[in-house]
Structures are given as structure tokens and as C-alpha cells.
Amino acid sequence: MLVSPDTSRFLAARLLLGVWLACGAGAQAQTLMDTSAAIGVQNTLNQVQPGVRQVPGSMTVQFDACQMAPELCKDGQPIGTAPASPASVAGQPQPAQAAPAPAPAAPTVPAQTGQAAAEQTPAARPAPVVVPLTAEQQQLLLGAQAQFASGRFAQARNEFEALIVRNYSSPEPHFGLGLALYQLGDLRGAAFEFGQFMQFAPQRYEGPYNLGVIAAREGRYPEALRLYGDALALAVSAPPAARETLLQALATEQGRVKDYAALSATYAALRTANPENVEYIYRHAQTLYRAGQYADALPVTYAVLERKPSSLQAALLLADLYVAQGLPDRAVRELSAAAARVLTGTDRAALLLRQSVLLQAQKNLRGALNAASEARQEDRRLPAAVVREAELLALLGQRAAAIRAYRDALALTPKSARLHGALAALYLEGNQYQEAAQAAQQALRLTPDASTQARAQYVRGVVAYRQGRYAQARAALNSSVLAVPDADSLLWLGLSYYALKDYASAVPVLSESVRLRPTPAARQNLAAALLATARYAEAEALLRGLVTDEAKNAEGWYLLGLSQRAQQRPDEARQSFKTAAGLGSSRARDALK
């Protein structure tokens, strides 16, 4: 966004800060720099820059073109302009003057050929000569700036354009016109004028900075990053506040492209500009962590905690740093210590939830559950704590308690498709088919993500299969597989095809289930489908591997006997049937009769 300046500050070159997003995914646009090329950011009118003369008793400034481009001057005057009067050299106010005479035309020279012509490139063009504004033109400039400050941007645009007609070679009208066009939504026109400003004031950083703002607003983020870098390079001697703002803009674009190594260097520079800014210190630590510089990030994180012991984000980052260095136990202890320092129950709950995750990663499910339960006690309105407790209860096999916890979580977030899907799976596990189907249907009504949709359709499909509704099971399980291909969904889909006697369709589906997760059940069912499609040799090979892995699998031995008998090897088949019968297979005993 762009904040309108007041007239008294238009030429004072103050820098108006926009919203700055230091890191993270949705960076916001910077604010245009409302300043004059003549004066450094946040300086007063009396603190003019080299190459600029302020007119005493007025609020205007004049450019000294010879200080800005001495190679284009002779005897202290720009080549092609009338000599200055003694009064003007002394810096005294001047009466209105006619426009400077144009420079004489360049002499005609013979056309160049060969190497001499090749060496004459656009980069060799002389820099434009800055023609100072006359006293009358300065008054017109003040009038245009006043129109802008009053919010009359169209009138300001017209007056800046009229002034440019009278003096194209002064940077200030171009700058003001750029600001007015920006406010009017003409970004292309604004960019052109800021480009002209850079032509006449190439040493000023405001030009590339404002072009960077426009580039970012238009989504040209790589160009914005380059322009902010250019602006910073020109701001070596700029006031600290100006450099700080330029660094903030640069950080926004570096964060957008996730260049954490460069971003950490930018935050180091911001810390130098403002050493006690806790946000800068934290962002520096965070970017070092994301850049993989864990050892360097550790003391910076402690620097945050020294200044702000109650910082939740710093405590969480500290735990991440210890985990990254293979010290999860230390991370758990640091989280416990931080829980005593934070100021709110919500912050303590966040620390306990992170602790729960770390304990689960260490296979300490009971400790993880205790931490989650403590988090729930700290903030009873925090859905994440209730959900975490429910998940751990389910993992520990406490299904009834897990169902109660999920219901509590749904009381806090009733429109969570994911929670309805999780509850449906628990009901299915307990053979509560009606409740499972209802919870799954509710999840599907809430526009779930692909994973939740797949889970809910899986529950509906298994319920239908177990109730003998194989066509409905096939439809639901096919929807589940289309959302997220999963070994279990594929297994039940294959079983549904098999139950419908569509053996040819069952084989590829069960094959994919085996490929994703070759469980004994999946391999055995695939073998049965292969037998049903008369692919006996393939079935035998699969079953031999199965009974080798599970020597006491009675059904596997029985199916192996069937594959051998189908291939006219009765002796081998009889031996397989005997093994299966000895393991309790009644069908194998019947086959031996």
C-alpha cells in the first residue's frame, strides 16, 4: 500500500514503512519510498546530500549537476548551459529564468566500421545532464506536491507532467509523477517515471527501491529481489533507518524464494542496525536453522531467550535445534524448562504438545500421552491438545477412551472432516457399522481433503462388504483408491471384485496392493484370484514364497495344493494338502478323500 505524504515532508525524503513480512510464505508488498532524490531518507531539509543545494528561505532544493556528473561539466557549469551568475554560484535565490539553451548538436563524423564500430555500445552513452529547476519551476513543483499531499492525485499528475514539459532533465518531477501514477493505479506509468528518475539521479536508492515495490506488486518477485539488492548497494552511506527498511524489503523477497543462507546474512545486518530488536534476533536464529547452520543458530536462539525468557517461538526453535543435532532428550528437557517460563496456559500447552511429539518419536507412547493430557489441562479449548490425546489413546488400544476424546474434539470443531473420518475408523474397528457409516458420511459432507475422503470412503466400503453389499463396497472402495491409492483400500477393493466373481479385475488390484505392502493376507488373496483366472504357475510361485515365510499358514498350504493339482502334479498336491490338514484345514482334509 502507499501512504500519502503531507506537503511539508514530501521533500524531506521520509521513508514510509509498509507491512513487512520477515519470513514465510505469503510476503506482502512494501510501501513506496516517498522521498526526493535530493535528500537522504529521514533527513531534515537542512541536511542535504552532496550534489544538492538548498535555496535559503524556501522548502525547495536544486541539483548541482556538476557534483553529480563532473565529467559533463566545464568551469563548474554543465556543458551546453548558460554560465551561472555569481549569485547562483553563491547559493542565493534567483529570479525566474528562461529554460537553459539546448546543447549544440553533435558534429557529424564519418561512419565507423570494423572494430571501432563494434566497441561503440549503448553503455558508452554519456549520462544525462541534470538541469536545475528555476525558481518558477520550483514553485510549480511545490504546487504539484501540495496537490499530491491533499489526495488530488489526478491533478498532481497533470501538474507534474506540465512541469516535465518545461524541464525534463530534473529528477524531482519524474519522482513525483511516479508517486501520483502509482496512487492512480497506473503501475506501468509509475515504473516508467521511476526509471527516468534513475536516469537523472543514478546514485539514489529510492528509484530501484520503488521499482522493486512495483515489481513485487505485479508478481515479478525475482526482479523485485534484484532491485532491492541494487537499492541497498546504493545506500551505503544512507541513514540507518533507511538501510533498515531496505534490508526489510530484501528479507521479504529472500524469504519468498527460501534463500535461507542469504536471508540469515540479511538478518545479521538488521541486527547490526538494531541490536536489541528481539524479532530480528529470532528471525536470524530461525533462518540459520532453516539454512542448516544449527551450531550457529544455537547461541542466537539463546540470545532471544536472554532478552525474552517467555518467548514461545524461541523455546520451540531451541527444541528443534537440539533434535536436529541428535539430542532429543535435551530437547524434551528444554521444553519442560520453557513451560515454567511462559506466561499463558496456551503457550504451555503448545510446549507440551511438541514434547508429546518428541516422546512418541522415541517410542515412549505413555509419556507422549501424559504430555498431551497435560496440554489439554492447560488449555481445555485447544482442539489440537484433545486430538493429540485421542490419537495416542487409539495407538495404545484404548478405543473407547479414544472415541470419547474425538467426540470432545468435535464439540470444539464440529465441522472438521478429518475428525469425523478418524471417529469413523474407530467405530469400524469396533464393528460398530452403523456409527461408522454415519461418521464417514458426515466427513464426506464437509468437503474433506483427499486423505480424509479416501479414509471415509474406505470405511463405507468395508462396512458395505461386511454387510454383503459388494457392489456398493466396490463403488466406495474405488472412490477411496482414486482419492489416495492405499494398500488396504486396494485389498478390500480386490476382495469386492472377487466376491462379485470379477476375477480378472481382482488380479491387478490385488497385485498393486501386494506391491505397496506385501502382507500375508494380500499375497494369499492375490494367489486365490490367480487360481480363479487359471494362472496356476504364478499362483504356485506366490504361494511357495508365502508358506516359506509362514510355515504354519494352513490356507496357504491348501491353496498351494490346489495350484499343484491344477498343473497335474498330484503327488506334490497331496503332500501340500496333508500339511494343510495337519494345521487344521477342513477343506484340505476333504481334498484328501
XYZ file of C-alpha atoms in Angstrom:
593
model
C 0.000 0.000 0.000
C 1.058 3.621 -0.428
C 0.676 6.245 2.291
C 0.083 9.790 1.118
C 2.684 12.297 2.340
C 1.998 15.789 3.604
C 3.493 18.641 1.651
C 5.977 19.665 4.308
C 7.521 16.226 4.254
C 7.392 15.495 0.560
C 10.856 16.950 0.021
C 12.119 15.897 3.421
C 12.598 12.438 1.998
C 10.949 10.488 4.781
C 10.576 6.765 4.288
C 7.067 5.421 4.849
C 7.186 1.848 6.072
C 4.807 -0.720 4.659
C 3.781 -4.010 6.121
C 6.838 -6.181 6.385
C 6.685 -9.973 6.482
C 10.034 -11.207 7.621
C 9.759 -14.878 6.769
C 7.152 -17.132 5.479
C 5.141 -17.907 2.788
C 2.875 -15.025 1.981
C 5.080 -11.975 1.714
C 3.265 -8.646 1.417
C 4.158 -5.660 -0.726
C 6.484 -2.970 0.515
C 5.413 0.661 0.671
C 6.717 3.072 -1.941
C 9.501 5.304 -0.749
C 8.037 8.803 -0.619
C 11.188 10.840 -0.935
C 13.131 13.211 -3.154
C 16.297 12.239 -4.906
C 17.852 15.341 -3.438
C 17.788 14.426 0.228
C 18.585 11.298 2.221
C 15.798 9.372 3.901
C 14.609 10.824 7.236
C 16.934 13.812 6.926
C 15.637 17.315 7.522
C 15.620 19.905 4.783
C 18.805 21.356 6.171
C 20.656 18.049 5.874
C 21.001 17.896 2.136
C 23.064 15.377 0.237
C 26.224 16.023 -1.770
C 25.412 17.451 -5.138
C 22.322 19.323 -3.918
C 21.964 22.970 -2.961
C 19.048 24.121 -0.861
C 17.609 27.509 -1.703
C 17.749 29.562 1.536
C 14.394 30.711 2.837
C 12.465 28.142 0.823
C 11.422 24.494 1.005
C 12.980 23.594 -2.320
C 16.261 22.139 -3.384
C 18.364 22.392 -6.503
C 20.609 19.758 -8.013
C 24.260 20.569 -8.586
C 24.702 18.669 -11.810
C 28.469 19.143 -11.795
C 28.898 17.415 -8.456
C 26.691 14.591 -9.653
C 28.399 14.228 -13.047
C 31.658 16.268 -13.076
C 32.794 14.655 -16.321
C 29.975 16.517 -18.107
C 30.940 19.952 -16.815
C 33.431 22.644 -17.674
C 34.381 25.547 -15.419
C 31.800 24.426 -12.871
C 28.905 24.536 -15.388
C 27.158 21.748 -17.319
C 28.288 21.676 -20.913
C 25.619 23.243 -23.122
C 24.065 25.505 -20.444
C 24.432 29.214 -19.852
C 27.101 30.235 -17.290
C 25.766 30.674 -13.774
C 25.679 34.141 -12.286
C 27.823 34.882 -9.217
C 24.695 34.952 -7.090
C 23.696 31.491 -8.162
C 27.167 30.140 -7.525
C 26.968 31.574 -4.045
C 23.716 29.724 -3.479
C 21.482 32.832 -3.406
C 17.829 32.812 -4.519
C 17.449 33.574 -8.202
C 14.651 35.231 -10.137
C 12.731 33.196 -12.636
C 14.929 32.195 -15.520
C 14.302 31.104 -19.015
C 14.904 27.472 -19.774
C 18.583 26.721 -20.420
C 19.661 26.836 -24.019
C 19.831 23.414 -25.589
C 23.219 21.872 -26.117
C 24.651 22.320 -29.603
C 24.147 19.477 -31.967
C 26.919 16.927 -32.039
C 29.265 17.295 -35.028
C 28.822 14.901 -37.868
C 31.521 12.240 -38.013
C 32.273 9.654 -40.672
C 30.558 6.311 -40.221
C 32.714 3.817 -38.328
C 33.322 0.307 -39.451
C 35.042 -2.757 -38.072
C 36.315 -2.927 -34.514
C 35.788 0.774 -33.789
C 32.080 0.473 -34.549
C 31.783 -2.728 -32.533
C 33.263 -1.033 -29.495
C 30.632 1.734 -29.583
C 27.910 0.216 -27.344
C 24.883 1.746 -25.616
C 26.805 1.579 -22.332
C 29.157 4.219 -23.698
C 26.396 6.855 -23.876
C 27.108 9.866 -21.656
C 24.914 10.230 -18.598
C 22.036 12.716 -18.953
C 22.748 16.245 -17.756
C 20.654 17.341 -14.783
C 19.240 20.817 -15.379
C 18.334 22.578 -12.112
C 14.799 23.845 -11.691
C 14.336 27.566 -11.987
C 12.697 29.431 -9.128
C 9.426 29.487 -11.078
C 9.666 25.755 -11.746
C 10.343 25.097 -8.080
C 7.121 26.878 -7.208
C 5.279 24.717 -9.728
C 6.870 21.646 -8.150
C 5.645 22.725 -4.714
C 2.157 23.176 -6.106
C 2.128 19.697 -7.634
C 3.400 18.219 -4.385
C 0.665 20.012 -2.464
C -1.956 18.513 -4.778
C -0.497 15.074 -4.116
C -0.414 15.616 -0.361
C -4.087 16.610 -0.468
C -5.009 13.379 -2.220
C -5.813 15.042 -5.546
C -3.682 12.585 -7.460
C -5.082 13.246 -10.934
C -4.432 16.994 -10.573
C -0.970 16.258 -9.180
C -0.285 14.044 -12.192
C -1.295 16.814 -14.580
C 0.884 19.398 -12.841
C 3.907 17.084 -12.668
C 3.508 16.308 -16.379
C 3.265 20.029 -17.191
C 6.450 20.661 -15.225
C 8.244 17.844 -17.044
C 7.394 19.566 -20.332
C 9.247 22.654 -19.066
C 12.208 20.770 -17.575
C 12.565 17.130 -18.484
C 16.062 16.859 -17.051
C 15.186 17.360 -13.380
C 14.635 14.171 -11.348
C 12.080 15.572 -8.897
C 9.097 15.962 -11.271
C 9.637 12.410 -12.532
C 9.672 11.137 -8.971
C 6.501 12.993 -8.031
C 4.760 11.840 -11.199
C 5.731 8.264 -10.403
C 4.105 8.536 -6.974
C 0.939 10.072 -8.417
C 0.616 7.428 -11.123
C 1.112 4.696 -8.547
C -1.742 6.105 -6.484
C -3.907 6.187 -9.597
C -3.184 2.519 -10.277
C -1.049 3.149 -13.349
C 1.830 0.884 -12.364
C 3.348 0.814 -15.818
C 3.426 4.597 -15.994
C 4.809 4.827 -12.456
C 7.572 2.352 -13.291
C 8.497 4.396 -16.361
C 8.791 7.604 -14.329
C 10.870 5.952 -11.611
C 13.087 4.667 -14.411
C 13.508 8.238 -15.661
C 14.251 9.329 -12.107
C 17.052 6.761 -12.024
C 18.443 8.135 -15.280
C 18.839 11.606 -13.798
C 19.694 10.501 -10.241
C 21.503 7.169 -10.660
C 23.198 7.456 -7.280
C 19.906 7.477 -5.348
C 18.491 4.249 -3.915
C 14.860 5.448 -3.864
C 14.474 4.681 -7.579
C 15.325 0.970 -7.553
C 13.529 0.565 -4.239
C 10.250 1.927 -5.620
C 10.642 -0.081 -8.803
C 11.069 -3.111 -6.546
C 7.792 -2.285 -4.797
C 6.004 -2.195 -8.155
C 7.670 -5.408 -9.332
C 6.574 -7.215 -6.164
C 3.024 -5.918 -6.508
C 2.894 -7.238 -10.069
C 4.248 -10.625 -9.022
C 7.660 -10.152 -10.629
C 9.408 -11.362 -7.499
C 12.875 -12.197 -8.911
C 13.044 -8.675 -10.358
C 11.927 -7.190 -7.036
C 14.690 -9.122 -5.288
C 17.288 -7.765 -7.710
C 16.016 -4.192 -7.437
C 16.036 -4.236 -3.636
C 19.608 -5.507 -3.794
C 20.519 -2.676 -6.162
C 18.913 -0.143 -3.830
C 20.822 -1.493 -0.858
C 24.107 -1.306 -2.756
C 23.436 2.397 -3.420
C 22.552 3.071 0.222
C 25.992 2.540 1.728
C 26.012 5.960 3.386
C 22.253 6.201 3.901
C 20.807 6.875 7.357
C 20.425 3.722 9.495
C 16.628 3.831 9.366
C 16.696 3.858 5.564
C 19.072 0.903 5.367
C 16.923 -0.949 7.869
C 13.874 -0.556 5.656
C 15.789 -1.640 2.566
C 17.013 -4.721 4.430
C 13.448 -5.500 5.456
C 12.323 -5.363 1.837
C 15.218 -7.566 0.770
C 14.377 -10.051 3.533
C 10.798 -10.284 2.297
C 11.888 -11.402 -1.174
C 14.663 -13.687 0.071
C 12.108 -15.369 2.328
C 9.751 -15.762 -0.611
C 12.333 -17.802 -2.549
C 13.514 -19.593 0.618
C 17.124 -18.478 0.169
C 17.841 -19.014 3.842
C 21.605 -18.621 3.602
C 21.232 -15.143 2.102
C 18.321 -14.376 4.420
C 20.373 -15.185 7.503
C 23.018 -12.706 6.319
C 20.312 -10.065 5.843
C 19.019 -10.598 9.370
C 22.557 -10.384 10.686
C 22.761 -6.958 9.032
C 19.388 -5.977 10.521
C 20.670 -6.963 13.954
C 23.646 -4.701 13.404
C 21.258 -1.876 12.545
C 19.066 -2.561 15.581
C 20.933 -4.822 18.037
C 18.188 -5.097 20.674
C 15.320 -5.874 18.318
C 14.195 -9.290 19.601
C 12.248 -10.028 16.424
C 15.391 -9.588 14.319
C 17.372 -11.849 16.639
C 14.710 -14.552 16.489
C 14.413 -14.342 12.696
C 18.186 -14.571 12.417
C 18.182 -17.744 14.507
C 15.267 -19.161 12.552
C 16.896 -18.577 9.161
C 20.171 -20.090 10.363
C 18.198 -23.172 11.402
C 16.478 -23.370 8.036
C 19.828 -22.961 6.319
C 21.081 -25.994 8.244
C 23.537 -23.947 10.316
C 22.415 -25.458 13.623
C 25.526 -24.736 15.663
C 25.442 -21.077 14.614
C 21.724 -20.803 15.326
C 22.008 -22.101 18.893
C 23.689 -19.063 20.544
C 21.437 -16.699 18.603
C 18.369 -18.526 19.936
C 19.695 -18.257 23.478
C 20.193 -14.531 22.836
C 16.437 -14.277 22.259
C 15.694 -16.117 25.497
C 18.111 -13.895 27.422
C 16.090 -10.864 26.360
C 12.675 -12.521 26.424
C 12.631 -15.682 28.584
C 8.910 -16.190 27.959
C 9.284 -16.441 24.167
C 7.309 -19.459 22.990
C 8.731 -19.376 19.463
C 12.322 -19.267 20.685
C 11.695 -22.214 23.031
C 10.204 -24.284 20.206
C 13.100 -23.353 17.918
C 15.584 -24.347 20.606
C 13.980 -27.787 20.839
C 14.158 -28.161 17.054
C 17.845 -27.258 17.112
C 18.670 -29.924 19.676
C 16.655 -32.527 17.758
C 18.499 -31.569 14.562
C 21.781 -32.231 16.343
C 20.686 -35.666 17.559
C 19.840 -34.626 21.121
C 16.091 -35.319 21.530
C 16.390 -35.878 25.289
C 17.899 -32.404 25.687
C 15.074 -31.014 23.569
C 12.479 -32.599 25.879
C 14.193 -31.110 28.939
C 14.387 -27.652 27.355
C 10.669 -27.792 26.601
C 9.954 -28.674 30.236
C 12.081 -25.745 31.404
C 10.366 -23.382 28.979
C 6.938 -24.466 30.231
C 7.824 -22.899 33.576
C 8.808 -19.597 31.926
C 5.934 -18.904 29.545
C 3.096 -16.698 30.679
C -0.085 -18.399 29.469
C -1.693 -21.807 29.578
C -1.997 -21.768 25.798
C 1.771 -21.353 25.448
C 2.417 -24.141 27.958
C 0.035 -26.365 26.011
C 1.988 -25.688 22.803
C 5.244 -26.683 24.509
C 3.699 -29.849 25.952
C 2.299 -30.827 22.568
C 5.757 -30.516 20.997
C 7.120 -32.581 23.872
C 4.456 -35.214 23.197
C 5.544 -35.479 19.564
C 9.192 -35.938 20.568
C 8.340 -38.601 23.137
C 6.289 -40.518 20.582
C 9.234 -40.409 18.177
C 11.263 -42.055 20.952
C 8.613 -44.832 21.190
C 7.515 -43.547 24.585
C 3.771 -43.628 23.916
C 2.809 -43.470 27.573
C 4.966 -40.390 28.149
C 3.589 -38.838 24.967
C 0.027 -39.434 26.194
C 0.801 -37.879 29.576
C 2.230 -34.767 27.906
C -0.824 -34.484 25.645
C -3.161 -34.858 28.628
C -1.264 -32.119 30.489
C -1.570 -29.885 27.432
C -5.306 -30.472 27.445
C -5.464 -29.488 31.108
C -3.555 -26.272 30.392
C -5.967 -25.193 27.651
C -9.266 -27.042 27.521
C -10.381 -25.069 24.474
C -7.389 -26.101 22.370
C -8.581 -28.675 19.801
C -5.030 -29.782 18.970
C -4.491 -30.992 22.532
C -7.714 -33.036 22.556
C -6.973 -34.534 19.137
C -3.443 -35.416 20.162
C -4.755 -37.207 23.245
C -7.322 -39.083 21.136
C -4.693 -40.213 18.620
C -2.417 -41.560 21.341
C -5.267 -43.331 23.122
C -6.093 -45.064 19.845
C -2.456 -46.093 19.352
C -2.422 -47.561 22.856
C -5.520 -49.601 22.060
C -7.815 -47.653 24.370
C -10.553 -47.436 21.753
C -13.447 -46.369 23.991
C -11.389 -43.579 25.575
C -10.177 -42.505 22.133
C -13.769 -42.281 20.871
C -14.702 -40.085 23.829
C -11.725 -37.819 23.166
C -12.595 -37.490 19.482
C -16.159 -36.590 20.424
C -14.797 -33.911 22.773
C -12.661 -32.570 19.928
C -15.688 -32.473 17.631
C -17.554 -30.454 20.242
C -14.854 -27.797 19.760
C -14.586 -28.125 15.965
C -17.809 -29.757 14.711
C -17.028 -29.104 11.050
C -13.734 -30.976 10.994
C -13.969 -33.632 8.294
C -10.702 -35.168 9.491
C -12.048 -35.782 12.994
C -15.255 -37.352 11.671
C -13.115 -39.613 9.482
C -10.924 -40.670 12.407
C -14.000 -41.397 14.510
C -15.465 -43.488 11.670
C -12.312 -45.618 11.573
C -12.533 -46.274 15.323
C -16.182 -47.299 15.033
C -15.256 -49.674 12.200
C -12.510 -51.180 14.323
C -15.119 -51.997 16.970
C -17.562 -53.431 14.396
C -19.995 -50.577 15.080
C -21.048 -50.470 11.444
C -23.974 -48.076 11.694
C -21.985 -45.487 13.661
C -19.006 -45.956 11.338
C -21.104 -45.365 8.224
C -22.749 -42.278 9.730
C -19.421 -40.730 10.769
C -17.929 -41.463 7.341
C -20.901 -39.888 5.590
C -20.600 -36.795 7.787
C -16.923 -36.493 6.876
C -17.779 -36.617 3.175
C -20.400 -33.876 3.561
C -17.778 -31.472 4.943
C -15.645 -31.186 1.772
C -12.677 -33.187 3.045
C -9.162 -33.205 1.676
C -8.071 -36.170 -0.435
C -6.687 -38.151 2.504
C -9.827 -37.754 4.617
C -12.042 -38.508 1.625
C -10.117 -41.717 0.978
C -10.415 -42.739 4.619
C -14.160 -42.092 4.783
C -14.837 -43.976 1.540
C -12.700 -46.844 2.807
C -14.851 -47.108 5.935
C -18.050 -47.034 3.870
C -16.657 -49.694 1.539
C -15.570 -52.090 4.276
C -18.903 -51.679 6.081
C -20.752 -52.477 2.844
C -18.522 -55.502 2.163
C -19.047 -56.932 5.627
C -22.792 -56.474 5.201
C -22.706 -58.363 1.881
C -23.380 -55.313 -0.301
C -20.491 -55.995 -2.652
C -21.470 -53.637 -5.473
C -21.738 -50.704 -3.037
C -18.465 -51.795 -1.482
C -16.771 -51.807 -4.870
C -18.033 -48.278 -5.659
C -16.946 -46.790 -2.325
C -13.554 -48.511 -2.321
C -12.906 -47.473 -5.906
C -13.562 -43.848 -4.861
C -11.125 -44.307 -1.980
C -8.412 -45.632 -4.290
C -8.962 -42.806 -6.766
C -8.515 -40.246 -3.968
C -5.410 -41.844 -2.429
C -4.110 -45.252 -3.603
C -3.599 -47.280 -0.436
C -2.717 -50.943 0.137
C -5.678 -51.593 2.444
C -8.211 -49.917 0.155
C -6.835 -51.861 -2.807
C -7.027 -55.112 -0.837
C -10.692 -54.624 0.027
C -11.461 -53.447 -3.499
C -9.885 -56.642 -4.832
C -11.947 -58.699 -2.400
C -15.084 -56.906 -3.603
C -14.288 -57.791 -7.223
C -13.622 -61.367 -6.154
C -16.939 -61.565 -4.280
C -18.675 -60.320 -7.430
C -16.825 -63.087 -9.369
C -14.993 -60.481 -11.441
C -11.688 -62.314 -11.023
C -9.974 -60.650 -13.966
C -10.449 -57.237 -12.331
C -9.445 -58.552 -8.916
C -5.970 -59.668 -10.031
C -4.424 -56.274 -10.996
C -5.978 -54.559 -7.979
C -4.647 -57.180 -5.557
C -1.270 -57.131 -7.339
C -0.994 -53.396 -6.652
C -1.913 -53.952 -3.010
C 0.876 -56.538 -2.721
C 3.323 -54.168 -4.400
C 2.522 -51.394 -1.921
C 2.534 -53.648 1.143
C 3.153 -57.389 0.689
C 1.308 -58.640 3.764
C 0.475 -62.370 4.036
C -3.240 -61.594 3.639
C -2.668 -59.613 0.447
C -0.404 -62.294 -1.053
C -2.835 -65.062 -0.164
C -5.799 -63.255 -1.697
C -3.853 -62.484 -4.847
C -2.966 -66.170 -5.133
C -6.648 -67.086 -4.839
C -7.512 -64.623 -7.631
C -4.741 -66.051 -9.821
C -6.120 -69.548 -9.299
C -9.596 -68.309 -10.224
C -8.222 -66.992 -13.538
C -6.310 -70.243 -14.240
C -2.902 -68.626 -13.790
C -1.683 -71.633 -11.838
C 2.079 -71.283 -12.208
C 2.019 -67.672 -10.997
C -0.171 -68.666 -8.084
C 2.177 -71.519 -7.145
C 5.247 -69.264 -7.151
C 3.491 -66.748 -4.939
C 2.231 -69.426 -2.532
C 5.622 -71.110 -2.204
C 7.029 -67.804 -1.001
C 4.100 -67.393 1.377
C 4.433 -70.804 3.079
C 8.184 -70.357 3.268
C 7.625 -67.171 5.261
C 4.692 -68.618 7.219
C 5.160 -72.355 7.559
C 2.007 -72.709 9.689
C -0.327 -70.937 7.268
C -2.922 -73.662 6.678
C -4.814 -71.746 3.983
C -1.576 -71.044 2.149
C -0.688 -74.761 2.037
C -4.191 -75.628 0.871
C -4.061 -73.112 -1.997
C -0.608 -74.382 -2.929
C -2.051 -77.880 -3.202
C -4.788 -76.576 -5.496
C -2.234 -74.919 -7.797
C -0.184 -78.142 -7.992
C -3.217 -80.341 -8.653
C -4.332 -77.975 -11.437
C -0.923 -78.450 -13.064
C -1.295 -82.263 -12.981
C 1.169 -82.871 -10.127
C -0.991 -84.948 -7.778
C 1.780 -86.224 -5.512
C 3.009 -82.730 -4.689
C -0.557 -81.571 -4.259
C -1.316 -84.434 -1.850
C 1.702 -83.528 0.289
C 0.597 -79.871 0.457
C -2.961 -80.935 1.394
C -1.582 -83.161 4.176
C 0.409 -80.251 5.608
C -2.658 -78.005 5.479
C -4.864 -80.664 7.096
C -2.330 -81.126 9.860
C -2.586 -77.398 10.540
C -6.376 -77.636 10.864
C -7.702 -77.004 7.339
C -11.005 -78.857 6.905
C -11.004 -78.138 3.181
C -7.616 -79.790 2.860
C -8.952 -82.885 4.662
C -11.840 -83.009 2.194
C -9.391 -82.737 -0.712
C -7.521 -85.812 0.559
C -10.613 -88.027 0.470
